[in-house]
Amino acid sequence: MGEARREALRVGFDRSIKLEFHGAKVSSDGGLVTYRDLDEALQLTAMAKEKLTDFRTGDNIQHDLVALLRQSVFSRLAGYEDTNDADRLRVDPTMRVIVGGRAKKRLAASTSQMSWFETEVLTQLAYNLGNFLRRLALPRSVKHWSLTTLRDKLIKIGAKIVRRHGT
């Protein structure tokens, strides 16, 4: 009983993902597929393509910027704090499907690729977005404030700063 071999159970999101045991092809992050399906339905990371400018040239580019963004976002959703685990995640079958593009058949981005992306691309994007939002939404009197300035002003008026465990 229970010895009969059945066909692998497949999830409804991506037909290339199967739930079965193959030792080295194991992923502990299978729940990310649900988030990726939601991302695809809402086109969240795809919208970033309009805002990300790729200045890289040549034939050696492994992953486009949207794929790198997906790997960055979804690795954080899985609980990885930084890019240190990227070399391990690049072979993870679930992460490769989530990242998409070339990662699906080959490997996701390495630690050095992810570090470059987060240091060079995301910080510049965040800086530009912050400047845009400051110009757009803030009154002139507070445009020069930083998050530290804002925190200090809130403490001064009696606000309590609450930090989550681990931050």
Backbone as CSV, one residue per row, in Angstrom:
resi,resn,N_x,N_y,N_z,CA_x,CA_y,CA_z,C_x,C_y,C_z
1,MET,0.851,-1.171,0.000,0.000,0.000,0.000,0.898,1.236,0.000
2,GLY,0.593,2.208,-0.811,1.388,3.417,-0.893,2.615,3.255,-1.762
3,GLU,2.873,2.033,-2.250,4.047,1.782,-3.065,3.796,2.085,-4.534
4,ALA,2.543,2.131,-4.937,2.228,2.370,-6.351,2.735,3.739,-6.779
5,ARG,3.396,3.786,-7.904,3.957,5.046,-8.410,2.862,5.802,-9.138
6,ARG,2.645,7.039,-8.725,1.651,7.897,-9.369,2.380,9.012,-10.094
7,GLU,1.662,9.657,-10.969,2.239,10.814,-11.653,2.424,11.939,-10.646
8,ALA,3.429,12.763,-10.867,3.728,13.867,-9.952,2.565,14.846,-9.894
9,LEU,2.345,15.389,-8.720,1.318,16.401,-8.520,1.817,17.721,-9.091
10,ARG,1.021,18.387,-9.899,1.410,19.664,-10.499,0.526,20.775,-9.944
11,VAL,1.153,21.939,-9.701,0.384,23.094,-9.249,-0.200,23.794,-10.469
12,GLY,-1.209,24.629,-10.238,-1.908,25.262,-11.344,-1.241,26.497,-11.901
13,PHE,-0.194,26.999,-11.271,0.400,28.258,-11.698,1.300,28.088,-12.910
14,ASP,2.234,27.215,-12.827,3.236,27.048,-13.874,3.405,25.545,-14.084
15,ARG,3.101,25.078,-15.271,3.109,23.638,-15.545,4.504,23.017,-15.419
16,SER,5.543,23.833,-15.396,6.885,23.260,-15.279,7.242,22.919,-13.836
17,ILE,6.423,23.335,-12.881,6.691,23.034,-11.476,5.930,21.777,-11.087
18,LYS,6.668,20.814,-10.559,6.069,19.560,-10.113,6.400,19.367,-8.645
19,LEU,5.499,18.739,-7.928,5.747,18.429,-6.530,6.087,16.949,-6.425
20,GLU,7.389,16.666,-6.331,7.873,15.315,-6.137,9.271,15.399,-5.552
21,PHE,9.809,14.290,-5.101,11.112,14.321,-4.447,12.204,13.891,-5.413
22,HIS,13.244,14.751,-5.500,14.407,14.439,-6.330,15.690,14.849,-5.631
23,GLY,15.757,14.795,-4.344,16.980,15.090,-3.608,17.534,16.472,-3.852
24,ALA,18.452,16.627,-4.776,19.144,17.899,-5.012,18.271,18.959,-5.653
25,LYS,17.133,18.582,-6.190,16.255,19.556,-6.835,15.181,20.072,-5.881
26,VAL,15.448,20.051,-4.595,14.462,20.440,-3.590,14.504,21.944,-3.352
27,SER,13.321,22.530,-3.159,13.215,23.943,-2.814,12.353,24.075,-1.574
28,SER,12.779,24.930,-0.675,11.968,25.179,0.515,11.096,26.413,0.320
29,ASP,11.158,27.031,-0.844,10.464,28.292,-1.088,9.307,28.159,-2.084
30,GLY,8.658,27.019,-2.098,7.572,26.775,-3.043,6.399,27.731,-2.894
31,GLY,6.198,28.282,-1.708,5.103,29.229,-1.486,5.257,30.517,-2.278
32,LEU,6.477,30.787,-2.738,6.704,31.997,-3.530,5.964,31.961,-4.862
33,VAL,5.624,30.774,-5.328,4.926,30.656,-6.605,3.593,31.408,-6.558
34,THR,2.943,31.384,-5.413,1.683,32.115,-5.251,1.904,33.614,-5.399
35,TYR,2.956,34.129,-4.776,3.275,35.552,-4.900,3.634,35.906,-6.342
36,ARG,4.364,35.033,-7.001,4.768,35.297,-8.388,3.537,35.310,-9.291
37,ASP,2.591,34.426,-9.039,1.365,34.401,-9.819,0.587,35.709,-9.636
38,LEU,0.535,36.211,-8.410,-0.117,37.489,-8.130,0.628,38.632,-8.823
39,ASP,1.948,38.589,-8.748,2.772,39.595,-9.422,2.494,39.605,-10.923
40,GLU,2.387,38.432,-11.496,2.119,38.333,-12.931,0.722,38.860,-13.276
41,ALA,-0.260,38.533,-12.445,-1.631,38.996,-12.702,-1.733,40.520,-12.605
42,LEU,-1.016,41.109,-11.645,-1.071,42.561,-11.449,0.001,43.321,-12.233
43,GLN,0.921,42.568,-12.847,2.006,43.165,-13.642,2.876,44.122,-12.832
44,LEU,3.138,43.789,-11.566,3.889,44.686,-10.691,5.343,44.831,-11.118
45,THR,6.080,43.715,-11.200,7.485,43.844,-11.593,7.608,44.173,-13.072
46,ALA,6.651,43.784,-13.878,6.694,44.117,-15.313,6.592,45.628,-15.523
47,MET,5.838,46.315,-14.668,5.720,47.775,-14.774,7.059,48.463,-14.535
48,ALA,7.914,47.816,-13.774,9.223,48.405,-13.471,10.085,48.536,-14.718
49,LYS,9.786,47.764,-15.746,10.581,47.797,-16.975,10.648,49.206,-17.568
50,GLU,9.568,49.956,-17.411,9.529,51.332,-17.923,10.467,52.247,-17.152
51,LYS,10.722,51.938,-15.889,11.513,52.806,-15.027,12.969,52.379,-14.897
52,LEU,13.271,51.149,-15.278,14.638,50.652,-15.157,15.370,50.848,-16.483
53,THR,16.470,51.559,-16.432,17.264,51.798,-17.629,18.523,50.953,-17.554
54,ASP,18.680,50.074,-18.514,19.828,49.181,-18.544,20.890,49.752,-19.469
55,PHE,22.010,50.177,-18.882,23.090,50.756,-19.668,24.130,49.708,-20.058
56,ARG,23.897,48.468,-19.678,24.854,47.419,-20.027,24.770,47.130,-21.517
57,THR,25.903,46.794,-22.088,25.942,46.439,-23.511,26.709,45.134,-23.666
58,GLY,26.599,44.539,-24.818,27.349,43.322,-25.098,26.485,42.084,-25.060
59,ASP,27.123,40.970,-25.396,26.412,39.692,-25.486,26.464,38.879,-24.197
60,ASN,27.172,39.370,-23.194,27.371,38.601,-21.980,26.334,38.888,-20.896
61,ILE,25.291,39.629,-21.207,24.254,39.948,-20.216,23.379,38.711,-20.010
62,GLN,23.374,38.206,-18.796,22.641,36.981,-18.495,21.159,37.222,-18.191
63,HIS,20.863,38.294,-17.440,19.497,38.539,-16.979,19.138,40.000,-17.201
64,ASP,17.915,40.243,-17.665,17.491,41.634,-17.796,17.187,42.193,-16.407
65,LEU,16.987,43.500,-16.334,16.811,44.146,-15.029,15.530,43.716,-14.324
66,VAL,14.488,43.394,-15.068,13.246,42.932,-14.433,13.469,41.576,-13.762
67,ALA,14.225,40.701,-14.392,14.535,39.405,-13.777,15.346,39.606,-12.496
68,LEU,16.293,40.529,-12.527,17.079,40.821,-11.326,16.196,41.422,-10.236
69,LEU,15.251,42.273,-10.625,14.313,42.847,-9.658,13.477,41.740,-9.028
70,ARG,12.992,40.822,-9.844,12.206,39.707,-9.296,13.019,38.897,-8.304
71,GLN,14.252,38.587,-8.649,15.078,37.802,-7.732,15.299,38.568,-6.434
72,SER,15.502,39.857,-6.525,15.700,40.673,-5.330,14.446,40.688,-4.459
73,VAL,13.316,40.979,-5.060,12.054,41.084,-4.320,11.644,39.740,-3.728
74,PHE,11.665,38.693,-4.545,11.177,37.408,-4.077,12.126,36.746,-3.083
75,SER,13.410,37.023,-3.174,14.312,36.469,-2.145,14.040,37.133,-0.804
76,ARG,13.684,38.429,-0.799,13.326,39.103,0.453,12.005,38.544,0.991
77,LEU,11.049,38.294,0.101,9.785,37.687,0.544,10.018,36.323,1.191
78,ALA,11.035,35.614,0.723,11.353,34.294,1.274,12.134,34.394,2.575
79,GLY,12.515,35.615,2.972,13.187,35.802,4.243,14.696,35.958,4.166
80,TYR,15.252,36.019,2.970,16.695,36.224,2.831,16.974,37.714,2.945
81,GLU,17.869,38.094,3.868,18.076,39.497,4.209,18.851,40.292,3.176
82,ASP,19.733,39.640,2.461,20.601,40.370,1.543,20.992,39.457,0.383
83,THR,21.998,39.851,-0.363,22.382,39.084,-1.549,23.340,37.940,-1.246
84,ASN,23.712,37.745,0.007,24.682,36.704,0.362,24.225,35.299,-0.020
85,ASP,22.929,35.078,-0.080,22.407,33.747,-0.408,22.123,33.564,-1.897
86,ALA,22.439,34.538,-2.705,22.102,34.478,-4.131,22.760,33.292,-4.836
87,ASP,23.981,32.948,-4.483,24.634,31.812,-5.144,23.900,30.507,-4.875
88,ARG,23.351,30.362,-3.674,22.561,29.166,-3.365,21.191,29.235,-4.043
89,LEU,20.597,30.421,-4.041,19.265,30.588,-4.638,19.283,30.479,-6.159
90,ARG,20.419,30.763,-6.777,20.468,30.743,-8.241,20.217,29.360,-8.812
91,VAL,20.445,28.300,-8.022,20.189,26.943,-8.492,18.841,26.414,-8.011
92,ASP,18.192,27.149,-7.123,16.903,26.722,-6.566,15.856,26.679,-7.679
93,PRO,15.201,25.541,-7.877,14.246,25.427,-8.991,13.075,26.408,-8.904
94,THR,12.577,26.664,-7.711,11.470,27.603,-7.579,11.924,29.017,-7.903
95,MET,13.069,29.427,-7.380,13.572,30.777,-7.654,13.829,30.966,-9.143
96,ARG,14.341,29.937,-9.808,14.609,30.050,-11.247,13.320,30.272,-12.034
97,VAL,12.251,29.579,-11.661,10.965,29.772,-12.337,10.414,31.161,-12.048
98,ILE,10.536,31.608,-10.815,10.029,32.917,-10.419,10.768,34.040,-11.134
99,VAL,12.085,33.932,-11.221,12.879,34.959,-11.892,12.522,35.000,-13.377
100,GLY,12.318,33.842,-13.968,11.925,33.771,-15.369,13.079,34.046,-16.318
101,GLY,12.754,34.250,-17.581,13.774,34.517,-18.590,14.768,33.377,-18.689
102,ARG,16.045,33.714,-18.791,17.113,32.710,-18.918,17.260,31.860,-17.667
103,ALA,16.863,32.401,-16.520,17.014,31.663,-15.262,16.192,30.386,-15.269
104,LYS,15.106,30.382,-16.002,14.212,29.229,-15.997,14.910,27.969,-16.517
105,LYS,15.723,28.122,-17.548,16.406,26.959,-18.112,17.853,26.842,-17.664
106,ARG,18.413,27.937,-17.160,19.819,27.925,-16.729,19.873,28.165,-15.228
107,LEU,20.455,29.302,-14.825,20.577,29.659,-13.411,20.071,31.074,-13.195
108,ALA,19.633,31.371,-11.982,19.286,32.753,-11.622,20.596,33.514,-11.396
109,ALA,20.502,34.755,-10.974,21.683,35.612,-10.840,22.545,35.207,-9.646
110,SER,23.846,35.437,-9.799,24.817,35.129,-8.750,24.845,36.241,-7.704
111,THR,25.598,36.008,-6.652,25.756,37.014,-5.604,26.339,38.306,-6.169
112,SER,27.353,38.200,-7.018,27.963,39.416,-7.569,27.000,40.165,-8.486
113,GLN,26.208,39.438,-9.286,25.217,40.101,-10.141,24.155,40.808,-9.300
114,MET,23.685,40.138,-8.251,22.656,40.730,-7.408,23.193,41.913,-6.615
115,SER,24.429,41.815,-6.160,25.035,42.932,-5.432,25.161,44.147,-6.336
116,TRP,25.602,43.937,-7.578,25.686,45.040,-8.543,24.307,45.660,-8.743
117,PHE,23.298,44.821,-8.965,21.950,45.313,-9.232,21.422,46.136,-8.061
118,GLU,21.543,45.608,-6.854,20.994,46.315,-5.703,21.783,47.563,-5.351
119,THR,23.101,47.519,-5.533,23.935,48.673,-5.206,23.834,49.769,-6.255
120,GLU,23.939,49.396,-7.500,23.980,50.392,-8.573,22.597,50.787,-9.080
121,VAL,21.766,49.813,-9.356,20.491,50.087,-10.021,19.402,50.494,-9.027
122,LEU,19.177,49.673,-8.020,18.083,49.964,-7.084,18.333,51.217,-6.256
123,THR,19.565,51.442,-5.828,19.815,52.652,-5.035,19.598,53.902,-5.873
124,GLN,20.000,53.871,-7.141,19.768,55.023,-8.017,18.274,55.215,-8.268
125,LEU,17.555,54.122,-8.463,16.111,54.199,-8.670,15.419,54.760,-7.430
126,ALA,15.812,54.277,-6.248,15.221,54.763,-4.998,15.536,56.235,-4.787
127,TYR,16.756,56.635,-5.086,17.146,58.036,-4.943,16.303,58.917,-5.869
128,ASN,16.174,58.503,-7.123,15.371,59.276,-8.079,13.900,59.313,-7.680
129,LEU,13.383,58.189,-7.211,11.987,58.137,-6.776,11.771,59.027,-5.557
130,GLY,12.704,58.978,-4.612,12.596,59.833,-3.426,12.599,61.302,-3.785
131,ASN,13.500,61.684,-4.669,13.540,63.085,-5.116,12.253,63.479,-5.818
132,PHE,11.734,62.593,-6.658,10.495,62.870,-7.371,9.336,63.063,-6.393
133,LEU,9.228,62.154,-5.422,8.133,62.251,-4.447,8.260,63.502,-3.584
134,ARG,9.489,63.849,-3.206,9.678,65.074,-2.429,9.215,66.295,-3.212
135,ARG,9.596,66.364,-4.471,9.191,67.514,-5.297,7.684,67.530,-5.523
136,LEU,7.114,66.374,-5.663,5.699,66.267,-5.990,4.789,66.497,-4.791
137,ALA,5.124,65.902,-3.662,4.158,65.813,-2.576,4.451,66.655,-1.342
138,LEU,5.671,67.030,-1.130,5.991,67.679,0.127,5.962,69.201,0.030
139,PRO,5.498,69.852,1.080,5.576,71.315,1.113,7.037,71.748,1.142
140,ARG,7.318,72.922,0.665,8.695,73.412,0.583,9.415,73.362,1.931
141,SER,8.698,73.607,3.002,9.332,73.678,4.318,9.910,72.338,4.784
142,VAL,9.473,71.209,4.230,9.968,69.911,4.687,10.700,69.127,3.588
143,LYS,10.897,69.700,2.433,11.534,68.976,1.336,12.944,68.520,1.657
144,HIS,13.636,69.217,2.535,15.019,68.886,2.863,15.131,67.864,3.999
145,TRP,14.021,67.460,4.603,14.059,66.526,5.720,14.482,65.140,5.232
146,SER,15.195,64.460,6.089,15.513,63.054,5.843,14.630,62.223,6.780
147,LEU,14.710,60.906,6.664,13.944,60.054,7.584,14.429,60.240,9.016
148,THR,15.730,60.479,9.193,16.270,60.720,10.543,15.710,62.014,11.110
149,THR,15.665,63.063,10.286,15.104,64.339,10.720,13.650,64.158,11.129
150,LEU,12.902,63.443,10.315,11.492,63.210,10.606,11.337,62.425,11.908
151,ARG,12.142,61.380,12.091,12.085,60.593,13.322,12.381,61.465,14.538
152,ASP,13.429,62.289,14.444,13.795,63.161,15.557,12.683,64.144,15.895
153,LYS,12.036,64.688,14.881,10.937,65.626,15.115,9.742,64.919,15.753
154,LEU,9.470,63.688,15.340,8.366,62.929,15.939,8.652,62.610,17.404
155,ILE,9.887,62.230,17.716,10.259,61.945,19.106,10.117,63.208,19.951
156,LYS,10.515,64.331,19.383,10.444,65.606,20.100,9.011,65.954,20.519
157,ILE,8.028,65.563,19.704,6.636,65.869,20.049,5.977,64.731,20.835
158,GLY,6.766,63.714,21.214,6.229,62.664,22.072,5.873,61.370,21.374
159,ALA,6.208,61.223,20.112,5.908,59.967,19.414,6.825,58.863,19.929
160,LYS,6.327,57.663,19.922,7.111,56.525,20.373,7.569,55.752,19.146
161,ILE,8.850,55.440,19.069,9.395,54.677,17.950,9.303,53.201,18.302
162,VAL,8.641,52.432,17.466,8.472,51.004,17.676,9.270,50.283,16.613
163,ARG,10.092,49.331,17.038,10.890,48.560,16.098,10.463,47.104,16.173
164,ARG,10.392,46.503,15.020,10.061,45.072,14.978,11.290,44.274,15.351
165,HIS,11.071,43.097,15.887,12.158,42.213,16.267,13.036,41.914,15.050
166,GLY,14.334,42.060,15.213,15.263,41.735,14.135,15.615,42.901,13.248
167,THR,15.079,44.108,13.510,15.429,45.261,12.670,16.189,46.271,13.459
